[in-house]
Amino acid sequence: MSLRGFWPKSLVGQIALLVAIALFVAQAINFALLLQGGRSLRQAQITGPSVARLVSAVERDREGGIAARNRAIRLMSANPIPSNAERLGEVEAAVARGFVEAGRPVPPTFAAIRQVERGSFDRPLDRHERRILRAGSQLLIAAESAPGRWVVVSAPWPGMDRGMIWRLIAQTVIIYVLVLGAVYWIGRRIARPLAELGSAAHAFTPADPGPPVAESGPEDVRSLIAAFNALRLRVVAMLDEKDRMLGAIGHDLRTPLAALRVRIESVEDEADRAKMADTIDEMNRMLEDILSLARIGRGSEPAVETELTALVDVVVEDFRDLGADVRFEPEGRIVRRVRSAAMKRAVRNLIENAVKYAGAAEVTVTQEADAVRIAVEDRGPGIPPDKLAHVFDAFTRLETSRNRDTGGIGLGLALARAIAAEAGGALALANRAGGGLSAVITLP
């Protein structure tokens, strides 16, 4: 899994994660510096006295011998530090400086760290050895005061300070709780108005714009909310103006069409009069389709609980009354919340297409696990696969099987799809096996 899967999606989560990462890096640097500084200080406190004791012991041994009073300073006949031991160059350099400052020749000197365990001692321990055992490591500095005579100084060498580690961990936990708590509280204050703004934007519809979003949060967020409220009002105003313009256009066009319908009654030739009447009817249908498509989302009809089987049956009966071959077998009561007049229009357009291009239609309404399917199928010429996605475009018509000889202006499918989408569903077209077209409205 990539890191993208662990990246939080909310604003508060991303801010908290970034602050947590910054705190972790800062605390890690602080942790390393404190440990290094503490260890360097302790080592300096141990190395300085040990070097001074070694220089003093070597001088006394050269002048007449020394008597080791404790096991911190011993006389040995050989170098106790193995040749393969990891030597401490900085300690050996400090010993050399000590002899130079004392005006004494610098003897061969070796310094190393030896790990110490309880089994390293086979006798009762004195206070110095108990300190070394508690430290876990021992600093050994050996200097040859004379051939075959080595002065050895030992001291406890501290390892990792566990107490400091636990204190730093506790400090880190406290900082995380305080800082991340404050970040979460501030982030929630910032994210709450943004979440309300997002909900208002998702719920916005031209038919019901809803109340303005309350302006809250930081200045930048309040400015964003104010801009959204102003934009919402501008959108509603533009759509209202569009509706008024469409109403005026519809009125201005229907008036001369009605006048033409009256005038053609004076035409004596019955065939010419029928053609003129058909043309006027087609223009009326064209005008109604254009206005209906333009008003999708702004309809005055409310959505109500509608029995879909009965709704489809009414539309089918209208086609049967006109002599169309439309088959429909109701399969039970199915209720959905839709705009009934608009849904009738969508089903009517699909059946009209099927009857017009195939001569017959098969209609079914089925209830599935998570959706209702209203299917209108035919055995006509179908639609070329590369044209299926384009027939939904307004004013789009196919030049082969669906041409102007069959009437219409290419708005039926576009209007049906818009109605289905307004109801929260979708309209899909597919060619049937053996020929024909299947148009399916799916409502969740």
Tab-separated table of C-alpha atoms in Angstrom:
chain	number	residue	atom	x	y	z
A	1	MET	CA	0.000	0.000	0.000
A	2	SER	CA	1.293	3.441	-0.892
A	3	LEU	CA	1.557	6.333	1.550
A	4	ARG	CA	-1.424	7.904	-0.222
A	5	GLY	CA	-3.651	5.362	1.486
A	6	PHE	CA	-2.555	6.594	4.934
A	7	TRP	CA	-2.880	10.299	4.097
A	8	PRO	CA	-5.985	11.722	5.817
A	9	LYS	CA	-8.611	13.234	3.542
A	10	SER	CA	-10.054	15.840	5.921
A	11	LEU	CA	-8.541	19.296	6.441
A	12	VAL	CA	-8.261	18.767	10.204
A	13	GLY	CA	-6.561	15.404	9.720
A	14	GLN	CA	-4.004	16.779	7.253
A	15	ILE	CA	-3.154	19.753	9.503
A	16	ALA	CA	-2.818	17.463	12.527
A	17	LEU	CA	-0.606	15.038	10.599
A	18	LEU	CA	1.687	17.809	9.346
A	19	VAL	CA	2.018	19.261	12.861
A	20	ALA	CA	2.674	15.774	14.265
A	21	ILE	CA	5.436	15.196	11.690
A	22	ALA	CA	6.984	18.599	12.482
A	23	LEU	CA	6.849	17.858	16.219
A	24	PHE	CA	8.403	14.449	15.669
A	25	VAL	CA	11.308	15.889	13.664
A	26	ALA	CA	11.868	18.682	16.203
A	27	GLN	CA	11.747	16.275	19.143
A	28	ALA	CA	14.056	13.826	17.379
A	29	ILE	CA	16.646	16.584	16.832
A	30	ASN	CA	16.193	17.763	20.430
A	31	PHE	CA	16.476	14.188	21.661
A	32	ALA	CA	19.723	13.591	19.769
A	33	LEU	CA	21.259	16.895	20.888
A	34	LEU	CA	20.367	16.360	24.533
A	35	LEU	CA	21.685	12.825	24.555
A	36	GLN	CA	24.901	13.833	22.813
A	37	GLY	CA	25.366	16.871	25.025
A	38	GLY	CA	24.676	14.949	28.213
A	39	ARG	CA	26.983	12.155	27.231
A	40	SER	CA	29.762	14.567	26.248
A	41	LEU	CA	29.400	16.389	29.565
A	42	ARG	CA	29.509	13.199	31.585
A	43	GLN	CA	32.470	11.894	29.628
A	44	ALA	CA	34.338	15.174	30.163
A	45	GLN	CA	33.589	14.953	33.872
A	46	ILE	CA	35.049	11.445	33.943
A	47	THR	CA	37.957	11.873	31.509
A	48	GLY	CA	39.416	15.010	33.134
A	49	PRO	CA	39.900	13.590	36.676
A	50	SER	CA	41.073	10.213	35.294
A	51	VAL	CA	43.766	11.909	33.172
A	52	ALA	CA	44.879	14.023	36.145
A	53	ARG	CA	45.122	10.932	38.367
A	54	LEU	CA	47.107	9.067	35.700
A	55	VAL	CA	49.625	11.899	35.207
A	56	SER	CA	50.092	12.232	38.975
A	57	ALA	CA	50.471	8.476	39.480
A	58	VAL	CA	53.047	8.147	36.682
A	59	GLU	CA	55.095	11.044	38.148
A	60	ARG	CA	55.064	9.478	41.609
A	61	ASP	CA	55.941	6.078	40.206
A	62	ARG	CA	58.921	7.530	38.332
A	63	GLU	CA	60.092	9.313	41.473
A	64	GLY	CA	60.005	6.362	43.786
A	65	GLY	CA	56.986	4.188	43.299
A	66	ILE	CA	53.407	4.369	44.384
A	67	ALA	CA	51.188	2.257	46.523
A	68	ALA	CA	47.763	1.726	45.012
A	69	ARG	CA	45.244	2.538	47.723
A	70	ASN	CA	42.237	1.324	45.758
A	71	ARG	CA	41.491	-0.481	42.585
A	72	ALA	CA	41.025	2.773	40.669
A	73	ILE	CA	44.825	3.013	40.259
A	74	ARG	CA	46.846	-0.130	39.742
A	75	LEU	CA	50.391	-1.098	38.817
A	76	MET	CA	50.738	-3.872	36.236
A	77	SER	CA	53.617	-5.540	34.491
A	78	ALA	CA	51.942	-5.514	31.072
A	79	ASN	CA	49.509	-3.394	29.118
A	80	PRO	CA	46.012	-4.642	30.106
A	81	ILE	CA	44.397	-3.210	26.956
A	82	PRO	CA	44.361	-5.747	24.096
A	83	SER	CA	45.875	-4.647	20.808
A	84	ASN	CA	42.599	-5.255	18.967
A	85	ALA	CA	40.548	-3.110	21.357
A	86	GLU	CA	38.858	0.017	20.027
A	87	ARG	CA	40.981	2.826	21.410
A	88	LEU	CA	39.791	6.279	22.436
A	89	GLY	CA	41.976	8.738	20.578
A	90	GLU	CA	40.500	11.807	22.281
A	91	VAL	CA	41.323	10.394	25.752
A	92	GLU	CA	44.880	9.491	24.713
A	93	ALA	CA	45.312	13.007	23.326
A	94	ALA	CA	44.071	14.453	26.651
A	95	VAL	CA	46.675	12.339	28.517
A	96	ALA	CA	49.434	13.609	26.233
A	97	ARG	CA	48.356	17.215	26.851
A	98	GLY	CA	48.387	16.556	30.607
A	99	PHE	CA	52.013	15.375	30.536
A	100	VAL	CA	53.044	18.275	28.309
A	101	GLU	CA	51.408	20.788	30.644
A	102	ALA	CA	53.183	19.149	33.599
A	103	GLY	CA	56.520	19.418	31.791
A	104	ARG	CA	56.995	15.652	31.713
A	105	PRO	CA	57.852	13.348	28.832
A	106	VAL	CA	54.807	11.670	27.304
A	107	PRO	CA	54.874	7.896	27.877
A	108	PRO	CA	53.217	5.321	25.645
A	109	THR	CA	49.526	5.591	26.478
A	110	PHE	CA	46.491	3.468	25.669
A	111	ALA	CA	42.812	4.148	26.414
A	112	ALA	CA	39.774	1.954	25.710
A	113	ILE	CA	36.315	1.008	26.993
A	114	ARG	CA	35.656	-2.421	28.468
A	115	GLN	CA	32.215	-3.858	29.067
A	116	VAL	CA	31.753	-5.080	32.632
A	117	GLU	CA	29.408	-7.737	34.011
A	118	ARG	CA	28.976	-9.198	37.474
A	119	GLY	CA	30.908	-12.308	36.463
A	120	SER	CA	33.970	-10.174	35.726
A	121	PHE	CA	34.693	-10.047	39.452
A	122	ASP	CA	35.443	-13.151	41.549
A	123	ARG	CA	35.858	-11.317	44.831
A	124	PRO	CA	33.893	-8.914	47.001
A	125	LEU	CA	33.555	-5.571	45.271
A	126	ASP	CA	34.742	-2.293	46.713
A	127	ARG	CA	32.857	0.956	46.224
A	128	HIS	CA	34.757	1.840	43.020
A	129	GLU	CA	34.017	-1.512	41.408
A	130	ARG	CA	30.340	-1.311	42.372
A	131	ARG	CA	30.133	2.048	40.572
A	132	ILE	CA	31.712	0.492	37.491
A	133	LEU	CA	29.274	-2.416	37.614
A	134	ARG	CA	26.279	-0.052	37.834
A	135	ALA	CA	27.610	1.937	34.846
A	136	GLY	CA	28.013	-1.238	32.798
A	137	SER	CA	31.279	-0.094	31.177
A	138	GLN	CA	34.760	0.787	32.381
A	139	LEU	CA	37.234	3.378	31.100
A	140	LEU	CA	40.802	2.015	31.167
A	141	ILE	CA	43.817	4.326	30.687
A	142	ALA	CA	47.234	2.648	30.752
A	143	ALA	CA	50.590	4.501	30.609
A	144	GLU	CA	54.052	2.879	30.664
A	145	SER	CA	55.991	4.720	33.400
A	146	ALA	CA	59.047	2.452	32.956
A	147	PRO	CA	59.903	-0.669	30.959
A	148	GLY	CA	57.682	-3.502	32.243
A	149	ARG	CA	55.809	-1.148	34.554
A	150	TRP	CA	52.334	0.150	33.642
A	151	VAL	CA	50.153	2.528	35.594
A	152	VAL	CA	46.457	1.787	34.962
A	153	VAL	CA	43.596	4.103	35.915
A	154	SER	CA	39.974	2.921	35.697
A	155	ALA	CA	36.698	4.790	36.024
A	156	PRO	CA	32.991	4.072	35.453
A	157	TRP	CA	31.975	4.864	31.888
A	158	PRO	CA	28.269	5.723	31.646
A	159	GLY	CA	26.185	4.199	28.943
A	160	MET	CA	22.823	5.490	27.748
A	161	ASP	CA	20.993	7.549	30.350
A	162	ARG	CA	17.676	5.697	30.544
A	163	GLY	CA	16.275	8.255	32.942
A	164	MET	CA	16.832	11.014	30.421
A	165	ILE	CA	15.273	8.912	27.683
A	166	TRP	CA	12.103	8.362	29.690
A	167	ARG	CA	11.945	12.047	30.602
A	168	LEU	CA	12.227	12.988	26.925
A	169	ILE	CA	9.519	10.463	25.992
A	170	ALA	CA	7.201	11.855	28.661
A	171	GLN	CA	7.963	15.393	27.460
A	172	THR	CA	7.154	14.381	23.874
A	173	VAL	CA	3.841	12.785	24.882
A	174	ILE	CA	2.814	15.897	26.824
A	175	ILE	CA	3.739	18.185	23.899
A	176	TYR	CA	1.813	15.983	21.470
A	177	VAL	CA	-1.292	15.972	23.671
A	178	LEU	CA	-1.249	19.742	24.221
A	179	VAL	CA	-0.266	20.838	20.709
A	180	LEU	CA	-2.362	18.331	18.765
A	181	GLY	CA	-5.332	18.996	21.044
A	182	ALA	CA	-5.068	22.712	20.275
A	183	VAL	CA	-4.582	21.997	16.545
A	184	TYR	CA	-7.634	19.734	16.508
A	185	TRP	CA	-9.776	22.338	18.268
A	186	ILE	CA	-8.650	25.125	15.924
A	187	GLY	CA	-8.976	22.853	12.881
A	188	ARG	CA	-12.523	21.935	13.824
A	189	ARG	CA	-13.425	25.623	14.102
A	190	ILE	CA	-12.021	26.188	10.608
A	191	ALA	CA	-13.446	23.020	9.058
A	192	ARG	CA	-17.003	23.346	10.455
A	193	PRO	CA	-18.001	26.377	8.320
A	194	LEU	CA	-16.224	24.812	5.330
A	195	ALA	CA	-18.227	21.612	5.818
A	196	GLU	CA	-21.447	23.651	6.035
A	197	LEU	CA	-20.456	25.481	2.857
A	198	GLY	CA	-19.785	22.180	1.064
A	199	SER	CA	-23.151	20.761	2.180
A	200	ALA	CA	-24.935	23.910	0.996
A	201	ALA	CA	-23.154	23.756	-2.375
A	202	HIS	CA	-24.105	20.073	-2.833
A	203	ALA	CA	-27.709	20.692	-1.799
A	204	PHE	CA	-28.136	23.814	-3.948
A	205	THR	CA	-30.804	23.514	-6.608
A	206	PRO	CA	-32.236	26.354	-8.714
A	207	ALA	CA	-35.776	25.361	-7.746
A	208	ASP	CA	-34.989	25.558	-4.003
A	209	PRO	CA	-31.814	27.583	-3.324
A	210	GLY	CA	-32.343	27.401	0.436
A	211	PRO	CA	-31.243	29.935	3.061
A	212	PRO	CA	-27.829	31.629	2.882
A	213	VAL	CA	-24.938	29.947	4.679
A	214	ALA	CA	-24.062	31.557	8.015
A	215	GLU	CA	-20.744	33.410	7.805
A	216	SER	CA	-18.393	32.087	10.516
A	217	GLY	CA	-14.793	31.019	11.022
A	218	PRO	CA	-11.606	32.915	10.120
A	219	GLU	CA	-11.750	35.978	7.891
A	220	ASP	CA	-10.720	34.051	4.762
A	221	VAL	CA	-13.430	31.444	5.334
A	222	ARG	CA	-16.069	34.114	5.997
A	223	SER	CA	-15.100	35.833	2.739
A	224	LEU	CA	-15.470	32.544	0.875
A	225	ILE	CA	-18.922	31.931	2.376
A	226	ALA	CA	-20.006	35.491	1.547
A	227	ALA	CA	-18.841	34.999	-2.066
A	228	PHE	CA	-20.841	31.746	-2.294
A	229	ASN	CA	-23.977	33.412	-0.925
A	230	ALA	CA	-23.632	36.227	-3.463
A	231	LEU	CA	-23.007	33.742	-6.275
A	232	ARG	CA	-26.096	31.749	-5.250
A	233	LEU	CA	-28.240	34.862	-5.512
A	234	ARG	CA	-26.770	35.744	-8.917
A	235	VAL	CA	-27.412	32.248	-10.246
A	236	VAL	CA	-31.021	32.281	-9.031
A	237	ALA	CA	-31.552	35.756	-10.517
A	238	MET	CA	-30.135	34.695	-13.895
A	239	LEU	CA	-32.302	31.561	-13.953
A	240	ASP	CA	-35.385	33.602	-13.038
A	241	GLU	CA	-34.599	35.948	-15.890
A	242	LYS	CA	-34.126	32.980	-18.205
A	243	ASP	CA	-37.519	31.569	-17.188
A	244	ARG	CA	-39.207	34.907	-17.813
A	245	MET	CA	-37.542	35.095	-21.226
A	246	LEU	CA	-38.623	31.535	-22.091
A	247	GLY	CA	-42.171	32.291	-20.998
A	248	ALA	CA	-42.231	35.366	-23.223
A	249	ILE	CA	-40.780	33.416	-26.160
A	250	GLY	CA	-43.312	30.628	-25.683
A	251	HIS	CA	-46.194	33.090	-25.553
A	252	ASP	CA	-44.995	35.070	-28.545
A	253	LEU	CA	-44.546	31.917	-30.640
A	254	ARG	CA	-47.782	30.181	-29.632
A	255	THR	CA	-49.895	33.198	-30.575
A	256	PRO	CA	-48.954	33.251	-34.290
A	257	LEU	CA	-49.102	29.440	-34.420
A	258	ALA	CA	-52.655	29.542	-33.069
A	259	ALA	CA	-53.500	32.203	-35.625
A	260	LEU	CA	-52.054	30.053	-38.410
A	261	ARG	CA	-54.115	27.103	-37.190
A	262	VAL	CA	-57.256	29.174	-37.547
A	263	ARG	CA	-56.257	30.504	-40.974
A	264	ILE	CA	-55.597	27.082	-42.511
A	265	GLU	CA	-59.223	26.131	-41.901
A	266	SER	CA	-60.035	28.329	-44.896
A	267	VAL	CA	-57.811	26.242	-47.186
A	268	GLU	CA	-60.093	24.282	-49.454
A	269	ASP	CA	-57.675	21.494	-50.441
A	270	GLU	CA	-57.971	18.905	-47.681
A	271	ALA	CA	-54.512	17.369	-48.336
A	272	ASP	CA	-52.814	20.765	-48.149
A	273	ARG	CA	-54.784	21.633	-45.047
A	274	ALA	CA	-53.702	18.380	-43.353
A	275	LYS	CA	-50.062	18.999	-44.208
A	276	MET	CA	-50.248	22.521	-42.837
A	277	ALA	CA	-51.902	21.279	-39.654
A	278	ASP	CA	-49.190	18.636	-39.235
A	279	THR	CA	-46.508	21.283	-39.678
A	280	ILE	CA	-48.098	23.520	-37.047
A	281	ASP	CA	-48.445	20.554	-34.661
A	282	GLU	CA	-44.778	19.700	-35.200
A	283	MET	CA	-43.776	23.289	-34.479
A	284	ASN	CA	-45.869	23.227	-31.283
A	285	ARG	CA	-44.202	19.982	-30.187
A	286	MET	CA	-40.804	21.427	-31.047
A	287	LEU	CA	-41.511	24.521	-28.981
A	288	GLU	CA	-42.775	22.457	-26.052
A	289	ASP	CA	-39.695	20.193	-26.116
A	290	ILE	CA	-37.314	23.140	-26.199
A	291	LEU	CA	-39.070	24.892	-23.312
A	292	SER	CA	-39.306	21.697	-21.276
A	293	LEU	CA	-35.603	20.929	-21.736
A	294	ALA	CA	-34.627	24.496	-20.818
A	295	ARG	CA	-36.747	24.379	-17.642
A	296	ILE	CA	-35.372	21.105	-16.269
A	297	GLY	CA	-34.465	21.688	-12.619
A	298	ARG	CA	-36.778	24.699	-12.365
A	299	GLY	CA	-40.093	22.958	-12.743
A	300	SER	CA	-42.987	24.074	-10.567
A	301	GLU	CA	-44.276	20.522	-10.176
A	302	PRO	CA	-43.295	19.038	-6.776
A	303	ALA	CA	-41.924	15.515	-6.430
A	304	VAL	CA	-44.531	13.196	-4.869
A	305	GLU	CA	-44.881	9.504	-4.070
A	306	THR	CA	-45.938	8.006	-7.397
A	307	GLU	CA	-47.014	4.488	-8.328
A	308	LEU	CA	-44.748	3.911	-11.330
A	309	THR	CA	-46.601	0.912	-12.727
A	310	ALA	CA	-49.831	2.900	-12.932
A	311	LEU	CA	-47.988	5.900	-14.404
A	312	VAL	CA	-46.462	3.794	-17.188
A	313	ASP	CA	-49.801	2.046	-17.792
A	314	VAL	CA	-51.496	5.425	-18.402
A	315	VAL	CA	-48.875	6.365	-20.986
A	316	VAL	CA	-49.145	2.971	-22.705
A	317	GLU	CA	-52.944	3.262	-22.874
A	318	ASP	CA	-52.590	6.650	-24.597
A	319	PHE	CA	-50.512	5.015	-27.347
A	320	ARG	CA	-52.917	2.069	-27.624
A	321	ASP	CA	-55.808	4.505	-28.073
A	322	LEU	CA	-53.914	5.877	-31.085
A	323	GLY	CA	-53.572	2.365	-32.509
A	324	ALA	CA	-49.887	1.843	-31.627
A	325	ASP	CA	-48.573	-1.644	-30.900
A	326	VAL	CA	-47.276	-1.214	-27.328
A	327	ARG	CA	-47.099	-4.249	-25.003
A	328	PHE	CA	-46.994	-3.824	-21.225
A	329	GLU	CA	-47.673	-6.331	-18.441
A	330	PRO	CA	-47.768	-4.738	-14.953
A	331	GLU	CA	-45.841	-6.774	-12.353
A	332	GLY	CA	-46.966	-5.200	-9.082
A	333	ARG	CA	-47.070	-1.924	-7.212
A	334	ILE	CA	-43.817	0.058	-7.250
A	335	VAL	CA	-43.729	3.471	-5.582
A	336	ARG	CA	-41.033	6.134	-6.007
A	337	ARG	CA	-40.853	9.873	-5.294
A	338	VAL	CA	-40.780	11.603	-8.705
A	339	ARG	CA	-42.344	14.462	-10.641
A	340	SER	CA	-45.127	12.463	-12.237
A	341	ALA	CA	-45.790	14.738	-15.232
A	342	ALA	CA	-42.095	14.922	-16.093
A	343	MET	CA	-41.647	11.147	-15.718
A	344	LYS	CA	-44.654	10.567	-17.999
A	345	ARG	CA	-42.986	12.823	-20.550
A	346	ALA	CA	-39.742	10.806	-20.394
A	347	VAL	CA	-41.542	7.452	-20.792
A	348	ARG	CA	-43.712	8.875	-23.588
A	349	ASN	CA	-40.632	10.064	-25.491
A	350	LEU	CA	-39.011	6.626	-25.271
A	351	ILE	CA	-42.172	4.795	-26.383
A	352	GLU	CA	-42.718	7.308	-29.182
A	353	ASN	CA	-39.191	6.686	-30.488
A	354	ALA	CA	-39.680	2.919	-30.384
A	355	VAL	CA	-43.048	3.084	-32.200
A	356	LYS	CA	-41.736	5.580	-34.732
A	357	TYR	CA	-38.614	3.631	-35.719
A	358	ALA	CA	-39.673	0.012	-35.079
A	359	GLY	CA	-43.473	0.071	-35.305
A	360	ALA	CA	-43.911	-1.508	-31.854
A	361	ALA	CA	-42.605	-1.309	-28.305
A	362	GLU	CA	-42.264	-3.618	-25.291
A	363	VAL	CA	-42.435	-1.866	-21.915
A	364	THR	CA	-41.501	-3.365	-18.522
A	365	VAL	CA	-41.249	-1.985	-15.000
A	366	THR	CA	-39.195	-4.161	-12.625
A	367	GLN	CA	-38.085	-3.820	-9.030
A	368	GLU	CA	-34.470	-4.865	-8.405
A	369	ALA	CA	-32.410	-5.007	-5.217
A	370	ASP	CA	-31.326	-1.388	-5.259
A	371	ALA	CA	-33.181	0.230	-8.180
A	372	VAL	CA	-36.297	0.358	-10.323
A	373	ARG	CA	-35.925	-0.242	-14.079
A	374	ILE	CA	-38.330	1.194	-16.635
A	375	ALA	CA	-37.349	-0.454	-19.924
A	376	VAL	CA	-38.670	0.370	-23.400
A	377	GLU	CA	-37.431	-2.086	-26.020
A	378	ASP	CA	-38.004	-2.468	-29.735
A	379	ARG	CA	-36.921	-4.563	-32.691
A	380	GLY	CA	-35.997	-1.675	-34.986
A	381	PRO	CA	-32.706	-0.908	-36.694
A	382	GLY	CA	-30.972	0.079	-33.458
A	383	ILE	CA	-28.158	2.634	-33.252
A	384	PRO	CA	-24.573	2.194	-34.459
A	385	PRO	CA	-22.336	1.612	-31.394
A	386	ASP	CA	-20.191	4.650	-32.162
A	387	LYS	CA	-23.316	6.850	-32.147
A	388	LEU	CA	-24.828	5.699	-28.826
A	389	ALA	CA	-23.099	8.375	-26.768
A	390	HIS	CA	-24.032	11.201	-29.153
A	391	VAL	CA	-27.771	10.653	-29.545
A	392	PHE	CA	-28.316	12.247	-26.110
A	393	ASP	CA	-26.996	15.586	-27.373
A	394	ALA	CA	-29.759	18.087	-28.017
A	395	PHE	CA	-30.721	18.516	-31.699
A	396	THR	CA	-28.617	15.461	-32.628
A	397	ARG	CA	-30.116	13.062	-35.157
A	398	LEU	CA	-28.720	10.118	-37.047
A	399	GLU	CA	-28.588	10.332	-40.800
A	400	THR	CA	-29.284	6.625	-41.459
A	401	SER	CA	-32.208	4.978	-39.715
A	402	ARG	CA	-33.425	8.022	-37.789
A	403	ASN	CA	-33.763	10.892	-40.241
A	404	ARG	CA	-36.012	13.940	-40.604
A	405	ASP	CA	-38.575	11.928	-42.576
A	406	THR	CA	-39.719	10.483	-39.251
A	407	GLY	CA	-40.251	13.944	-37.699
A	408	GLY	CA	-38.837	15.495	-34.555
A	409	ILE	CA	-35.792	17.628	-33.915
A	410	GLY	CA	-33.620	15.345	-31.775
A	411	LEU	CA	-34.747	16.494	-28.305
A	412	GLY	CA	-36.676	13.430	-27.111
A	413	LEU	CA	-33.745	11.429	-25.713
A	414	ALA	CA	-32.018	14.519	-24.340
A	415	LEU	CA	-35.191	15.496	-22.493
A	416	ALA	CA	-35.774	11.947	-21.199
A	417	ARG	CA	-32.219	11.710	-19.871
A	418	ALA	CA	-32.508	15.134	-18.183
A	419	ILE	CA	-35.760	14.072	-16.476
A	420	ALA	CA	-34.202	10.802	-15.267
A	421	ALA	CA	-31.139	12.649	-13.922
A	422	GLU	CA	-33.369	15.184	-12.130
A	423	ALA	CA	-35.057	12.240	-10.370
A	424	GLY	CA	-31.640	10.955	-9.240
A	425	GLY	CA	-31.485	8.204	-11.836
A	426	ALA	CA	-30.062	7.649	-15.302
A	427	LEU	CA	-31.074	6.710	-18.851
A	428	ALA	CA	-29.001	4.157	-20.745
A	429	LEU	CA	-29.271	2.904	-24.343
A	430	ALA	CA	-28.040	-0.439	-25.627
A	431	ASN	CA	-28.503	-2.435	-28.818
A	432	ARG	CA	-30.369	-5.697	-28.300
A	433	ALA	CA	-29.095	-9.074	-29.403
A	434	GLY	CA	-30.868	-9.968	-32.635
A	435	GLY	CA	-31.571	-6.327	-33.494
A	436	GLY	CA	-33.387	-3.479	-31.855
A	437	LEU	CA	-32.768	-0.970	-29.102
A	438	SER	CA	-33.220	-1.084	-25.336
A	439	ALA	CA	-33.768	2.198	-23.457
A	440	VAL	CA	-33.702	1.819	-19.680
A	441	ILE	CA	-34.480	4.434	-17.020
A	442	THR	CA	-32.920	3.401	-13.713
A	443	LEU	CA	-34.202	5.055	-10.537
A	444	PRO	CA	-32.417	4.407	-7.215
